[in-house]
Short mmCIF file of C-alpha atoms and ligand atoms in Angstrom, two decimals:
data_model
loop_
_atom_site.label_atom_id
_atom_site.label_comp_id
_atom_site.label_asym_id
_atom_site.label_seq_id
_atom_site.Cartn_x
_atom_site.Cartn_y
_atom_site.Cartn_z
CA MET A 230 0.00 0.00 0.00
CA LYS A 231 1.20 3.48 -0.87
CA ILE A 232 -0.03 6.61 0.92
CA GLU A 233 -0.64 9.06 -1.94
CA SER A 234 -1.91 12.16 -0.17
CA ILE A 235 -3.01 13.39 3.24
CA GLU A 236 -5.66 16.08 3.45
CA ILE A 237 -5.76 17.84 6.81
CA LEU A 238 -8.96 19.62 7.80
CA GLU A 239 -8.76 21.77 10.92
CA VAL A 240 -12.21 22.01 12.48
CA LYS A 241 -13.73 23.80 15.47
CA LEU A 242 -16.94 22.52 17.04
CA ASP A 243 -18.81 24.02 19.98
CA LEU A 244 -19.64 21.76 22.90
CA LYS A 245 -23.21 21.71 24.21
CA HIS A 246 -21.92 22.02 27.79
CA PHE A 247 -18.50 22.98 29.15
CA PHE A 248 -16.21 20.10 30.10
CA GLU A 249 -14.00 20.62 33.14
CA THR A 250 -11.08 18.45 34.22
CA SER A 251 -8.43 19.07 36.87
CA PHE A 252 -6.43 20.98 34.25
CA SER A 253 -8.95 23.04 32.25
CA ARG A 254 -12.50 23.96 31.35
CA VAL A 255 -13.28 23.81 27.62
CA THR A 256 -16.34 25.02 25.72
CA TYR A 257 -15.29 23.92 22.21
CA GLN A 258 -12.93 21.49 20.55
CA ARG A 259 -10.47 22.44 17.83
CA PHE A 260 -9.05 19.34 16.15
CA LEU A 261 -7.78 17.85 12.89
CA LEU A 262 -9.58 15.47 10.58
CA LEU A 263 -7.42 13.55 8.13
CA ARG A 264 -8.35 12.09 4.77
CA VAL A 265 -5.58 9.65 3.95
CA GLN A 266 -5.57 8.43 0.36
CA VAL A 267 -4.11 4.94 -0.01
CA ASP A 268 -4.00 3.28 -3.46
CA GLY A 269 -6.94 5.43 -4.51
CA VAL A 270 -9.03 4.69 -1.40
CA VAL A 271 -9.62 7.42 1.20
CA GLY A 272 -9.45 6.54 4.90
CA ILE A 273 -10.77 9.02 7.46
CA SER A 274 -9.40 9.67 10.93
CA GLU A 275 -9.19 12.25 13.70
CA CYS A 276 -6.15 13.62 15.50
CA VAL A 277 -6.91 13.88 19.23
CA ALA A 278 -4.36 16.58 20.04
CA ASP A 279 -6.10 19.48 21.82
CA GLU A 280 -5.62 23.18 21.20
CA GLY A 281 -3.36 23.49 24.24
CA PRO A 282 -0.69 21.24 25.84
CA SER A 283 -2.58 20.27 29.01
CA TYR A 284 -3.52 16.61 28.66
CA SER A 285 -0.49 15.98 26.47
CA TYR A 286 2.40 18.14 25.21
CA GLU A 287 0.94 17.75 21.72
CA THR A 288 -1.28 20.51 20.34
CA VAL A 289 -3.22 21.13 17.14
CA LYS A 290 -0.36 23.28 15.87
CA SER A 291 2.40 20.86 16.91
CA ALA A 292 0.52 18.07 15.17
CA LEU A 293 0.20 20.14 11.99
CA HIS A 294 3.93 20.85 12.06
CA VAL A 295 5.00 17.28 12.83
CA LEU A 296 2.57 15.81 10.29
CA GLU A 297 3.64 18.11 7.49
CA ASP A 298 7.39 18.23 8.11
CA PHE A 299 8.18 14.77 9.47
CA VAL A 300 5.41 12.14 9.49
CA ALA A 301 4.04 12.67 5.97
CA PRO A 302 7.46 12.61 4.22
CA VAL A 303 8.30 9.23 5.83
CA ALA A 304 4.80 7.90 5.11
CA PHE A 305 5.04 8.92 1.44
CA ARG A 306 8.31 7.11 0.84
CA THR A 307 7.30 3.87 2.61
CA GLU A 308 5.50 0.93 1.07
CA TYR A 309 3.22 -0.71 3.67
CA ALA A 310 2.14 -4.35 3.44
CA HIS A 311 -0.06 -3.89 6.51
CA PRO A 312 -1.04 -0.99 8.87
CA ASP A 313 0.99 -2.71 11.64
CA GLU A 314 4.10 -1.51 9.80
CA PHE A 315 3.19 2.16 10.11
CA LEU A 316 4.31 2.98 13.67
CA PRO A 317 7.64 1.10 13.32
CA SER A 318 8.29 3.14 10.13
CA MET A 319 8.16 6.29 12.31
CA ARG A 320 10.88 5.10 14.71
CA ASN A 321 13.19 8.05 13.98
CA ILE A 322 10.54 10.56 15.02
CA ARG A 323 10.41 10.62 18.81
CA GLY A 324 7.10 11.10 20.61
CA HIS A 325 4.20 12.90 18.91
CA ASN A 326 2.05 9.79 19.06
CA MET A 327 -1.16 11.70 18.35
CA ALA A 328 0.21 13.08 15.08
CA LYS A 329 1.47 9.63 14.04
CA ALA A 330 -1.73 7.90 15.14
CA ALA A 331 -3.87 10.20 13.03
CA VAL A 332 -2.22 8.93 9.83
CA GLU A 333 -2.07 5.35 11.08
CA MET A 334 -5.78 5.32 11.84
CA GLY A 335 -6.54 6.76 8.40
CA LEU A 336 -4.40 3.99 6.90
CA TRP A 337 -6.30 1.38 8.94
CA GLU A 338 -9.62 2.83 7.83
CA ALA A 339 -8.60 2.76 4.16
CA TYR A 340 -7.26 -0.78 4.62
CA ALA A 341 -10.60 -1.96 6.03
CA ARG A 342 -12.44 -0.29 3.13
CA MET A 343 -10.20 -1.98 0.57
CA ARG A 344 -11.09 -5.31 2.11
CA GLY A 345 -14.78 -4.39 2.20
CA GLU A 346 -14.78 -4.99 5.95
CA SER A 347 -15.72 -3.00 9.00
CA LEU A 348 -12.78 -1.54 10.92
CA SER A 349 -13.72 -3.86 13.79
CA LYS A 350 -13.44 -6.93 11.57
CA ALA A 351 -10.14 -5.75 10.05
CA LEU A 352 -8.74 -5.29 13.57
CA GLY A 353 -9.94 -8.74 14.66
CA GLY A 354 -12.70 -7.49 16.94
CA THR A 355 -15.06 -10.05 18.43
CA ARG A 356 -17.98 -7.93 19.70
CA ARG A 357 -21.01 -6.74 17.75
CA GLU A 358 -22.02 -4.31 20.45
CA ILE A 359 -20.01 -2.48 23.08
CA ALA A 360 -20.89 -1.34 26.59
CA SER A 361 -20.88 2.39 27.14
CA GLY A 362 -19.88 4.50 30.12
CA VAL A 363 -19.75 8.27 30.59
CA SER A 364 -17.15 10.72 31.80
CA ILE A 365 -18.73 13.60 33.70
CA GLY A 366 -16.71 16.76 34.17
CA ILE A 367 -16.39 18.90 37.28
CA GLN A 368 -19.60 20.89 37.76
CA ASP A 369 -20.36 24.22 39.42
CA SER A 370 -22.24 22.50 42.25
CA VAL A 371 -22.76 19.05 43.73
CA GLU A 372 -26.49 19.34 42.95
CA GLU A 373 -25.72 19.80 39.25
CA LEU A 374 -23.42 16.78 39.33
CA LEU A 375 -26.06 14.59 41.00
CA ALA A 376 -28.66 15.69 38.45
CA LYS A 377 -26.28 14.92 35.58
CA ILE A 378 -25.52 11.45 36.93
CA GLU A 379 -29.24 10.80 37.32
CA GLY A 380 -29.80 11.74 33.67
CA GLU A 381 -26.94 9.57 32.37
CA LEU A 382 -28.16 6.55 34.34
CA ALA A 383 -31.65 7.07 32.92
CA ASP A 384 -30.04 7.00 29.45
CA GLY A 385 -28.68 3.53 30.23
CA TYR A 386 -24.96 4.12 30.77
CA ARG A 387 -23.23 1.17 32.43
CA ARG A 388 -20.64 3.11 34.39
CA ILE A 389 -20.20 6.63 35.70
CA LYS A 390 -16.81 8.32 35.77
CA MET A 391 -16.52 11.63 37.57
CA LYS A 392 -13.60 13.99 37.30
CA ILE A 393 -11.93 15.04 40.55
CA LYS A 394 -9.43 17.74 41.54
CA PRO A 395 -8.20 19.08 44.88
CA GLY A 396 -11.24 20.67 46.52
CA TRP A 397 -13.65 18.52 44.47
CA ASP A 398 -12.89 15.01 45.67
CA VAL A 399 -13.64 13.01 48.85
CA ASP A 400 -16.64 15.06 50.02
CA VAL A 401 -18.19 15.10 46.56
CA VAL A 402 -17.59 11.40 45.89
CA LYS A 403 -19.11 10.64 49.30
CA LYS A 404 -22.31 12.48 48.37
CA VAL A 405 -22.46 10.75 44.99
CA ARG A 406 -22.03 7.37 46.68
CA GLU A 407 -24.75 8.10 49.23
CA ARG A 408 -27.17 9.01 46.47
CA PHE A 409 -26.14 6.17 44.09
CA PRO A 410 -25.03 3.30 46.36
CA ASP A 411 -24.94 0.56 43.70
CA THR A 412 -23.82 2.40 40.56
CA PRO A 413 -20.51 1.28 39.02
CA LEU A 414 -18.51 4.41 39.79
CA MET A 415 -14.95 5.58 39.21
CA VAL A 416 -12.96 8.81 39.43
CA ASP A 417 -10.37 10.43 37.13
CA ALA A 418 -7.88 12.91 38.62
CA ASN A 419 -5.86 13.69 35.47
CA SER A 420 -2.62 13.84 37.45
CA ALA A 421 -3.75 16.43 40.01
CA TYR A 422 -2.27 14.76 43.13
CA SER A 423 1.02 13.58 44.66
CA LEU A 424 2.15 10.99 47.19
CA ALA A 425 1.43 13.55 49.90
CA ASP A 426 -2.22 12.68 49.21
CA VAL A 427 -2.04 8.99 50.17
CA PRO A 428 -4.41 9.58 53.14
CA LEU A 429 -6.98 11.14 50.77
CA PHE A 430 -6.90 8.07 48.51
CA GLN A 431 -7.14 5.79 51.55
CA LYS A 432 -10.38 7.58 52.41
CA MET A 433 -11.62 6.89 48.87
CA ASP A 434 -11.32 3.15 49.58
CA ALA A 435 -14.56 3.43 51.56
CA PHE A 436 -16.58 4.23 48.41
CA GLY A 437 -16.22 0.94 46.52
CA LEU A 438 -14.92 2.62 43.38
CA MET A 439 -14.15 0.47 40.34
CA MET A 440 -10.87 2.33 39.94
CA ILE A 441 -9.02 5.62 40.34
CA GLU A 442 -7.71 6.90 37.02
CA GLN A 443 -4.31 8.63 36.79
CA PRO A 444 -4.18 10.17 40.27
CA LEU A 445 -0.48 11.16 40.13
CA HIS A 446 1.98 12.84 37.76
CA TYR A 447 1.51 12.21 34.04
CA GLU A 448 5.09 11.04 33.49
CA ASP A 449 5.21 8.86 36.57
CA MET A 450 4.75 5.14 37.14
CA TRP A 451 6.85 4.53 40.20
CA ASP A 452 4.81 6.71 42.55
CA HIS A 453 1.63 5.07 41.25
CA ALA A 454 3.12 1.70 42.24
CA LYS A 455 3.86 3.09 45.70
CA LEU A 456 0.33 4.46 46.03
CA GLN A 457 -1.22 1.19 44.83
CA LYS A 458 0.53 -0.68 47.67
CA GLN A 459 -1.23 1.56 50.20
CA ILE A 460 -4.78 1.50 48.84
CA GLU A 461 -7.35 -1.16 47.93
CA THR A 462 -9.01 0.57 44.97
CA PRO A 463 -7.37 -0.41 41.66
CA ILE A 464 -5.34 2.27 39.92
CA CYS A 465 -5.93 2.73 36.18
CA LEU A 466 -3.27 4.57 34.19
CA ASP A 467 -4.20 6.86 31.31
CA GLU A 468 -1.65 9.67 30.65
CA SER A 469 1.43 7.61 31.64
CA ILE A 470 1.03 4.82 29.06
CA HIS A 471 2.33 5.67 25.57
CA SER A 472 3.39 2.29 24.26
CA VAL A 473 3.32 -1.45 24.80
CA GLU A 474 6.71 -1.05 26.53
CA ASP A 475 5.22 1.46 28.98
CA ALA A 476 2.34 -0.93 29.65
CA GLN A 477 4.77 -3.78 30.31
CA LYS A 478 6.74 -1.71 32.83
CA ALA A 479 3.63 -0.37 34.57
CA ILE A 480 2.19 -3.86 34.94
CA GLU A 481 5.51 -5.32 36.16
CA MET A 482 5.96 -2.68 38.84
CA GLY A 483 2.35 -2.87 39.99
CA ALA A 484 1.51 0.69 38.96
CA THR A 485 -1.72 -0.21 37.15
CA ARG A 486 -4.39 -2.90 37.56
CA ILE A 487 -6.55 -1.65 34.68
CA ILE A 488 -5.51 0.32 31.58
CA ASN A 489 -7.33 3.11 29.76
CA ILE A 490 -6.39 2.76 26.09
CA LYS A 491 -6.62 5.71 23.70
CA ALA A 492 -5.31 4.94 20.24
CA GLY A 493 -4.09 8.53 19.77
CA ARG A 494 -2.03 8.48 22.96
CA VAL A 495 -0.29 5.21 22.11
CA GLY A 496 0.53 5.90 18.44
CA GLY A 497 -2.42 4.20 16.77
CA LEU A 498 -4.67 1.19 16.53
CA SER A 499 -1.90 -1.41 16.11
CA SER A 500 -0.26 -0.24 19.33
CA ALA A 501 -3.65 -0.15 21.09
CA ARG A 502 -4.28 -3.71 19.96
CA ASN A 503 -0.85 -4.85 21.20
CA ILE A 504 -1.41 -3.22 24.60
CA GLN A 505 -4.81 -4.84 25.13
CA LYS A 506 -3.27 -8.23 24.26
CA LEU A 507 -0.32 -7.79 26.60
CA ALA A 508 -2.69 -6.70 29.36
CA ALA A 509 -4.83 -9.80 28.78
CA GLU A 510 -1.77 -12.01 29.24
CA HIS A 511 -1.34 -10.43 32.69
CA GLY A 512 -5.02 -10.59 33.67
CA ILE A 513 -5.34 -6.79 33.37
CA PRO A 514 -8.63 -5.59 31.85
CA VAL A 515 -8.70 -2.54 29.58
CA TRP A 516 -11.28 -0.04 28.35
CA CYS A 517 -11.37 2.56 25.61
CA GLY A 518 -10.85 6.15 26.73
CA GLY A 519 -12.20 9.25 25.01
CA MET A 520 -10.82 12.67 24.07
CA LEU A 521 -14.10 14.51 23.39
CA GLU A 522 -13.83 13.33 19.79
CA SER A 523 -16.16 14.24 16.98
CA GLY A 524 -18.04 11.36 15.36
CA VAL A 525 -14.98 10.36 13.34
CA GLY A 526 -12.74 9.66 16.33
CA ARG A 527 -15.74 8.32 18.26
CA ALA A 528 -16.41 5.79 15.47
CA HIS A 529 -12.79 4.60 15.60
CA ASN A 530 -13.23 4.13 19.35
CA VAL A 531 -16.38 2.06 18.81
CA HIS A 532 -14.47 -0.34 16.55
CA LEU A 533 -11.40 -0.49 18.79
CA SER A 534 -13.64 -1.39 21.75
CA THR A 535 -14.67 -4.65 20.04
CA LEU A 536 -11.27 -6.25 20.71
CA GLU A 537 -11.31 -9.13 23.19
CA ASN A 538 -9.77 -7.56 26.30
CA PHE A 539 -11.93 -4.41 26.24
CA THR A 540 -14.08 -5.96 28.93
CA LEU A 541 -15.01 -2.81 30.89
CA PRO A 542 -17.39 -0.07 29.69
CA GLY A 543 -15.34 2.75 28.14
CA ASP A 544 -15.75 6.51 27.70
CA VAL A 545 -17.30 5.95 24.28
CA ALA A 546 -20.65 7.67 24.67
CA ASP A 547 -23.55 8.95 22.54
CA SER A 548 -22.76 11.73 20.04
CA LYS A 549 -25.59 13.78 21.46
CA ARG A 550 -23.70 14.44 24.72
CA TYR A 551 -21.00 16.45 22.96
CA PHE A 552 -21.37 18.90 20.10
CA VAL A 553 -24.03 21.33 19.02
CA GLU A 554 -23.57 19.84 15.55
CA GLU A 555 -22.22 16.32 14.92
CA ILE A 556 -20.36 15.66 11.66
CA ILE A 557 -21.25 12.00 11.06
CA GLU A 558 -24.44 10.31 10.00
CA PRO A 559 -26.01 8.41 11.58
CA THR A 560 -24.65 9.62 14.91
CA VAL A 561 -23.16 7.23 17.49
CA GLN A 562 -26.13 6.13 19.53
CA VAL A 563 -26.30 4.51 22.94
CA ARG A 564 -29.35 2.30 23.36
CA LYS A 565 -31.46 2.11 26.49
CA ASP A 566 -29.46 -0.93 27.67
CA GLY A 567 -26.26 1.15 27.58
CA THR A 568 -24.80 -0.48 24.48
CA ILE A 569 -23.72 0.79 21.06
CA ALA A 570 -24.27 -1.41 18.01
CA VAL A 571 -21.07 -1.71 15.98
CA PRO A 572 -21.65 -0.67 12.34
CA GLU A 573 -21.02 -3.48 9.87
CA GLY A 574 -20.38 -1.43 6.72
CA PRO A 575 -16.87 -0.89 5.34
CA GLY A 576 -14.39 1.11 7.45
CA ILE A 577 -15.90 3.14 10.28
CA GLY A 578 -19.37 2.50 8.82
CA TYR A 579 -20.62 6.05 9.39
CA GLU A 580 -20.91 8.74 6.74
CA VAL A 581 -18.96 11.98 7.22
CA ARG A 582 -21.09 15.04 6.44
CA MET A 583 -18.50 17.07 4.53
CA ASP A 584 -20.94 19.99 4.24
CA ARG A 585 -20.87 20.31 8.03
CA VAL A 586 -17.09 19.88 8.16
CA GLU A 587 -16.83 22.77 5.66
CA LYS A 588 -19.14 24.87 7.79
CA HIS A 589 -16.86 24.54 10.84
CA LEU A 590 -13.57 24.58 8.93
CA VAL A 591 -10.66 26.67 10.28
CA SER A 592 -7.96 25.65 7.79
CA ARG A 593 -7.25 23.05 5.14
CA ARG A 594 -4.14 21.75 3.46
CA VAL A 595 -3.28 18.83 1.25
CA LEU A 596 0.07 17.09 1.68
CA LYS A 597 1.54 15.22 -1.29
CA PRO A 598 4.90 13.54 -1.94
O1 OSB B 270 -8.66 11.90 30.98
O2 OSB B 270 -9.97 10.58 30.01
C1 OSB B 270 -9.51 11.71 30.13
C2 OSB B 270 -11.37 14.19 27.91
C3 OSB B 270 -10.33 14.96 27.45
C4 OSB B 270 -9.06 14.69 27.88
C5 OSB B 270 -8.83 13.65 28.78
C6 OSB B 270 -9.88 12.86 29.22
C7 OSB B 270 -11.18 13.17 28.81
C8 OSB B 270 -12.36 12.46 29.27
C9 OSB B 270 -13.57 12.56 28.39
O3 OSB B 270 -12.45 11.90 30.33
C10 OSB B 270 -13.96 11.30 27.73
C11 OSB B 270 -14.97 11.55 26.65
O4 OSB B 270 -16.15 11.57 26.95
O5 OSB B 270 -14.56 11.70 25.48
MG1 MG B 271 -8.28 10.07 31.92
#
């Protein structure tokens, strides 16, 4: 397979409701869509780098730069027998997994289309429906949070994740637990704490949480291992895992008992698949994380979630929770039983509404050899 051109569409979509994590509050998403042409077939993908370097050091602008000046030139001069060869071909470009993953996922999507298969089938997925959870941001009041959780549960979601930060943690989780004693519940700190907070996490043990996601520094594993030894609740790493090698080390040192997999963070779908397999060999379950994607990235997440070891509900939720206007048709829909049916058509199996992409377009460029 030869990558013949890469069209990069920079898009800005307004969120229906602000989304607040321990590091920022956002009201819109600015992101890149890629149309990767491979042997005449166009694969579509989304780059999950945010506007600013808060979740990751990568940004929309850094991704544009790295894609144009480094990733695309290597991609154009390489002949790929299979998408698994893409990430290894980028070995002389350090980091920038989100930029690399964007092209890799477009290559995978084109590959599935060439074979006339769904992306799930091409990846070796085994599920025809996936279980959905939601990630609820920090709210202005506990009452608003409780009302939101109530609404999401009524919509069928199988698991509630709430964001925490210093000042919005133990007391809030306690109130949520009192109100929803049996709901599968977890928290995500996005690296807002340190080992000085061990007593706080010991208090959290009383709430029967499924897991605590990325409580400590984003580049750290060792402190997570130390924290895990002192608490009962499983730790789930997100930010700290960028590769199968990272996953291996984190598992070996006892830093993570569950892994959140985001294809963008780990350099693409092949890497995501390798991580879920390695985790399975160690009895570690995984789930698919989210990055407030548009329908394109969301669709990729639906297909990725069909792989065997994605046994926990992920952050892959209904399109209607996110943007004022969605860019795919049909939208990703969560049914009343909290599941999403995996499309069976070729590739992602959803149609991209290019008229809507155009409407929200910020910039466009076409890269060619
Ligand atoms: O840490 O999982 C995270 C969104 C943006 C950046 C990081 C994270 C998140 C989410 C939202 O939790 C998941 C989603 O609904 O897309
Ligand atoms: Mg997270």
